[in-house]
C-alpha atoms as an extended CHARMM CRD file, in Angstrom:
* protein
*
       107  EXT
         1         1  MET       CA            -37.7670000000      -49.6850000000      -36.9670000000  PROA      1               0.0000000000
         2         2  ASN       CA            -39.2770000000      -51.9840000000      -34.3660000000  PROA      2               0.0000000000
         3         3  GLU       CA            -38.4820000000      -49.1670000000      -31.6620000000  PROA      3               0.0000000000
         4         4  PHE       CA            -40.7670000000      -46.8460000000      -33.6540000000  PROA      4               0.0000000000
         5         5  CYS       CA            -43.7710000000      -49.2370000000      -33.6700000000  PROA      5               0.0000000000
         6         6  CYS       CA            -43.7150000000      -49.5770000000      -30.2030000000  PROA      6               0.0000000000
         7         7  VAL       CA            -43.3300000000      -45.8690000000      -29.3010000000  PROA      7               0.0000000000
         8         8  LYS       CA            -46.3090000000      -45.2710000000      -31.8070000000  PROA      8               0.0000000000
         9         9  LYS       CA            -48.4360000000      -47.7540000000      -30.0960000000  PROA      9               0.0000000000
        10        10  LYS       CA            -47.5120000000      -46.1310000000      -26.7430000000  PROA      10              0.0000000000
        11        11  ASN       CA            -48.5840000000      -42.5870000000      -27.7050000000  PROA      11              0.0000000000
        12        12  ASN       CA            -51.9270000000      -43.8270000000      -29.0020000000  PROA      12              0.0000000000
        13        13  ARG       CA            -52.5850000000      -45.2440000000      -25.4980000000  PROA      13              0.0000000000
        14        14  GLU       CA            -51.6800000000      -42.0690000000      -23.7160000000  PROA      14              0.0000000000
        15        15  ARG       CA            -53.9590000000      -40.0820000000      -26.0560000000  PROA      15              0.0000000000
        16        16  GLY       CA            -57.1350000000      -41.7340000000      -24.9000000000  PROA      16              0.0000000000
        17        17  GLN       CA            -56.3480000000      -40.9780000000      -21.2900000000  PROA      17              0.0000000000
        18        18  HSD       CA            -56.1820000000      -37.0840000000      -21.7530000000  PROA      18              0.0000000000
        19        19  GLY       CA            -59.7290000000      -36.3280000000      -22.3090000000  PROA      19              0.0000000000
        20        20  ILE       CA            -63.0380000000      -35.8960000000      -20.5230000000  PROA      20              0.0000000000
        21        21  THR       CA            -65.5110000000      -38.3450000000      -21.5270000000  PROA      21              0.0000000000
        22        22  LEU       CA            -69.1000000000      -37.7250000000      -22.4040000000  PROA      22              0.0000000000
        23        23  ILE       CA            -70.4810000000      -39.3740000000      -19.5700000000  PROA      23              0.0000000000
        24        24  ALA       CA            -68.4810000000      -37.3190000000      -17.0710000000  PROA      24              0.0000000000
        25        25  LEU       CA            -69.7770000000      -34.2040000000      -18.8450000000  PROA      25              0.0000000000
        26        26  VAL       CA            -73.5500000000      -35.3940000000      -18.5900000000  PROA      26              0.0000000000
        27        27  VAL       CA            -72.9580000000      -36.3740000000      -14.9610000000  PROA      27              0.0000000000
        28        28  THR       CA            -71.4740000000      -32.9480000000      -14.1000000000  PROA      28              0.0000000000
        29        29  LEU       CA            -74.0660000000      -30.9690000000      -15.9120000000  PROA      29              0.0000000000
        30        30  ILE       CA            -76.9910000000      -33.1550000000      -14.1540000000  PROA      30              0.0000000000
        31        31  VAL       CA            -75.2680000000      -32.1030000000      -10.8430000000  PROA      31              0.0000000000
        32        32  LEU       CA            -75.0550000000      -28.3870000000      -11.6960000000  PROA      32              0.0000000000
        33        33  LEU       CA            -78.7130000000      -28.3920000000      -12.8390000000  PROA      33              0.0000000000
        34        34  ILE       CA            -79.7110000000      -29.9520000000       -9.4420000000  PROA      34              0.0000000000
        35        35  LEU       CA            -77.7210000000      -27.5450000000       -7.4960000000  PROA      35              0.0000000000
        36        36  ALA       CA            -79.3690000000      -24.3540000000       -9.4830000000  PROA      36              0.0000000000
        37        37  GLY       CA            -82.7860000000      -25.9710000000       -8.9170000000  PROA      37              0.0000000000
        38        38  THR       CA            -82.3270000000      -26.1810000000       -5.1850000000  PROA      38              0.0000000000
        39        39  SER       CA            -80.6300000000      -22.5000000000       -4.9400000000  PROA      39              0.0000000000
        40        40  ILE       CA            -83.6080000000      -21.1000000000       -6.8650000000  PROA      40              0.0000000000
        41        41  ALA       CA            -86.0780000000      -22.8790000000       -4.9520000000  PROA      41              0.0000000000
        42        42  MET       CA            -84.1500000000      -21.6750000000       -1.5350000000  PROA      42              0.0000000000
        43        43  LEU       CA            -84.2220000000      -18.2040000000       -3.0090000000  PROA      43              0.0000000000
        44        44  THR       CA            -87.9050000000      -17.8940000000       -4.1800000000  PROA      44              0.0000000000
        45        45  GLY       CA            -89.9500000000      -20.2540000000       -2.3610000000  PROA      45              0.0000000000
        46        46  GLU       CA            -92.6100000000      -19.7180000000        0.1510000000  PROA      46              0.0000000000
        47        47  ASN       CA            -90.0700000000      -19.8120000000        2.9980000000  PROA      47              0.0000000000
        48        48  GLY       CA            -87.1820000000      -18.6180000000        0.9280000000  PROA      48              0.0000000000
        49        49  ILE       CA            -84.6150000000      -16.0870000000        1.7630000000  PROA      49              0.0000000000
        50        50  ILE       CA            -86.1020000000      -13.2760000000       -0.2470000000  PROA      50              0.0000000000
        51        51  SER       CA            -89.6830000000      -13.7580000000        1.5160000000  PROA      51              0.0000000000
        52        52  GLN       CA            -88.0310000000      -13.9710000000        4.9250000000  PROA      52              0.0000000000
        53        53  ALA       CA            -86.1700000000      -10.8830000000        4.4480000000  PROA      53              0.0000000000
        54        54  GLN       CA            -89.0630000000       -9.0630000000        3.1840000000  PROA      54              0.0000000000
        55        55  ASN       CA            -91.0730000000      -10.3550000000        6.5930000000  PROA      55              0.0000000000
        56        56  ALA       CA            -88.2110000000       -9.1990000000        8.7950000000  PROA      56              0.0000000000
        57        57  LYS       CA            -88.1050000000       -5.6530000000        7.1280000000  PROA      57              0.0000000000
        58        58  ASN       CA            -92.0060000000       -5.4740000000        7.6900000000  PROA      58              0.0000000000
        59        59  ASN       CA            -91.6980000000       -6.5150000000       11.2390000000  PROA      59              0.0000000000
        60        60  SER       CA            -88.8070000000       -3.9760000000       11.6810000000  PROA      60              0.0000000000
        61        61  VAL       CA            -91.1320000000       -1.1720000000       10.4940000000  PROA      61              0.0000000000
        62        62  LYS       CA            -93.9710000000       -2.1740000000       12.5850000000  PROA      62              0.0000000000
        63        63  ALA       CA            -91.6890000000       -2.2830000000       15.6830000000  PROA      63              0.0000000000
        64        64  GLU       CA            -90.4670000000        1.3010000000       14.6320000000  PROA      64              0.0000000000
        65        65  ILE       CA            -93.8920000000        2.6230000000       14.3290000000  PROA      65              0.0000000000
        66        66  GLU       CA            -94.8480000000        1.1550000000       17.8190000000  PROA      66              0.0000000000
        67        67  GLU       CA            -91.6770000000        2.5920000000       19.2940000000  PROA      67              0.0000000000
        68        68  LYS       CA            -92.4770000000        6.0730000000       17.9890000000  PROA      68              0.0000000000
        69        69  ILE       CA            -96.0560000000        5.9150000000       19.1590000000  PROA      69              0.0000000000
        70        70  LYS       CA            -94.8900000000        4.7840000000       22.6420000000  PROA      70              0.0000000000
        71        71  ILE       CA            -92.4470000000        7.7850000000       22.7830000000  PROA      71              0.0000000000
        72        72  ALA       CA            -95.1960000000       10.2420000000       21.7850000000  PROA      72              0.0000000000
        73        73  VAL       CA            -97.4720000000        8.7220000000       24.4360000000  PROA      73              0.0000000000
        74        74  THR       CA            -94.9300000000        9.1950000000       27.1340000000  PROA      74              0.0000000000
        75        75  ALA       CA            -94.0940000000       12.7040000000       25.8630000000  PROA      75              0.0000000000
        76        76  SER       CA            -97.7460000000       13.6850000000       26.2260000000  PROA      76              0.0000000000
        77        77  ARG       CA            -98.3030000000       12.7140000000       29.6460000000  PROA      77              0.0000000000
        78        78  THR       CA            -98.9580000000       15.7120000000       32.0180000000  PROA      78              0.0000000000
        79        79  ASN       CA            -97.4830000000       16.0530000000       35.3790000000  PROA      79              0.0000000000
        80        80  GLU       CA            -96.3710000000       12.4640000000       35.8380000000  PROA      80              0.0000000000
        81        81  GLU       CA           -100.2820000000       11.4120000000       35.8200000000  PROA      81              0.0000000000
        82        82  VAL       CA           -101.7970000000        8.6490000000       33.5930000000  PROA      82              0.0000000000
        83        83  LYS       CA           -103.7630000000       11.2240000000       31.9110000000  PROA      83              0.0000000000
        84        84  ILE       CA           -102.6920000000       12.0750000000       28.2210000000  PROA      84              0.0000000000
        85        85  ASP       CA           -103.1820000000       15.5760000000       26.7370000000  PROA      85              0.0000000000
        86        86  LEU       CA           -104.4960000000       14.8200000000       23.3900000000  PROA      86              0.0000000000
        87        87  GLU       CA           -103.3980000000       18.0550000000       22.0610000000  PROA      87              0.0000000000
        88        88  GLU       CA            -99.7140000000       17.3840000000       23.0600000000  PROA      88              0.0000000000
        89        89  LEU       CA           -100.1380000000       13.8590000000       21.6940000000  PROA      89              0.0000000000
        90        90  ASP       CA           -101.1460000000       15.0750000000       18.5700000000  PROA      90              0.0000000000
        91        91  LYS       CA            -98.0130000000       17.5560000000       18.4560000000  PROA      91              0.0000000000
        92        92  GLU       CA            -95.6910000000       14.5900000000       19.4560000000  PROA      92              0.0000000000
        93        93  LEU       CA            -97.0880000000       12.2150000000       17.1060000000  PROA      93              0.0000000000
        94        94  ARG       CA            -96.5850000000       15.0040000000       14.2280000000  PROA      94              0.0000000000
        95        95  ASN       CA            -92.8240000000       15.4500000000       15.3660000000  PROA      95              0.0000000000
        96        96  GLU       CA            -92.4500000000       11.7880000000       15.1060000000  PROA      96              0.0000000000
        97        97  GLY       CA            -93.4320000000       11.6360000000       11.4700000000  PROA      97              0.0000000000
        98        98  PHE       CA            -97.2240000000       10.9590000000       11.6520000000  PROA      98              0.0000000000
        99        99  THR       CA            -99.0440000000       13.2020000000        9.3040000000  PROA      99              0.0000000000
       100       100  ASN       CA           -102.4290000000       11.4360000000        8.7920000000  PROA      100             0.0000000000
       101       101  ILE       CA           -103.9360000000       11.6750000000       12.1640000000  PROA      101             0.0000000000
       102       102  GLU       CA           -107.7320000000       11.7140000000       12.2880000000  PROA      102             0.0000000000
       103       103  LYS       CA           -109.0350000000       13.1090000000       15.2980000000  PROA      103             0.0000000000
       104       104  LYS       CA           -111.9370000000       11.1270000000       17.0150000000  PROA      104             0.0000000000
       105       105  ARG       CA           -113.5470000000       12.2700000000       20.2970000000  PROA      105             0.0000000000
       106       106  THR       CA           -115.1680000000        9.6270000000       22.6540000000  PROA      106             0.0000000000
       107       107  LYS       CA           -117.9760000000       10.3880000000       24.7440000000  PROA      107             0.0000000000
């Protein structure tokens, strides 16, 4: 009978070591909240990943438009001269996808 008492006490000690304490849970939760807060700030901030991607997209679109204009200007030059045929430039710009072209003549 004496052996049974010792075994029972030993099992009680082992049970206390098998759980997660409330303090460990709270610390883990706080760490996760800090990580979530910094992740959201990095995504949506003024210099966040989303705004940087939008800026890169805008810069890419601008560069594409500039390149199309340069191609149209080069194609509209007549006889390897510096002069540009405006009718040919208009046609080339329309071929490159520019549809709202307003013609203004300078004196």
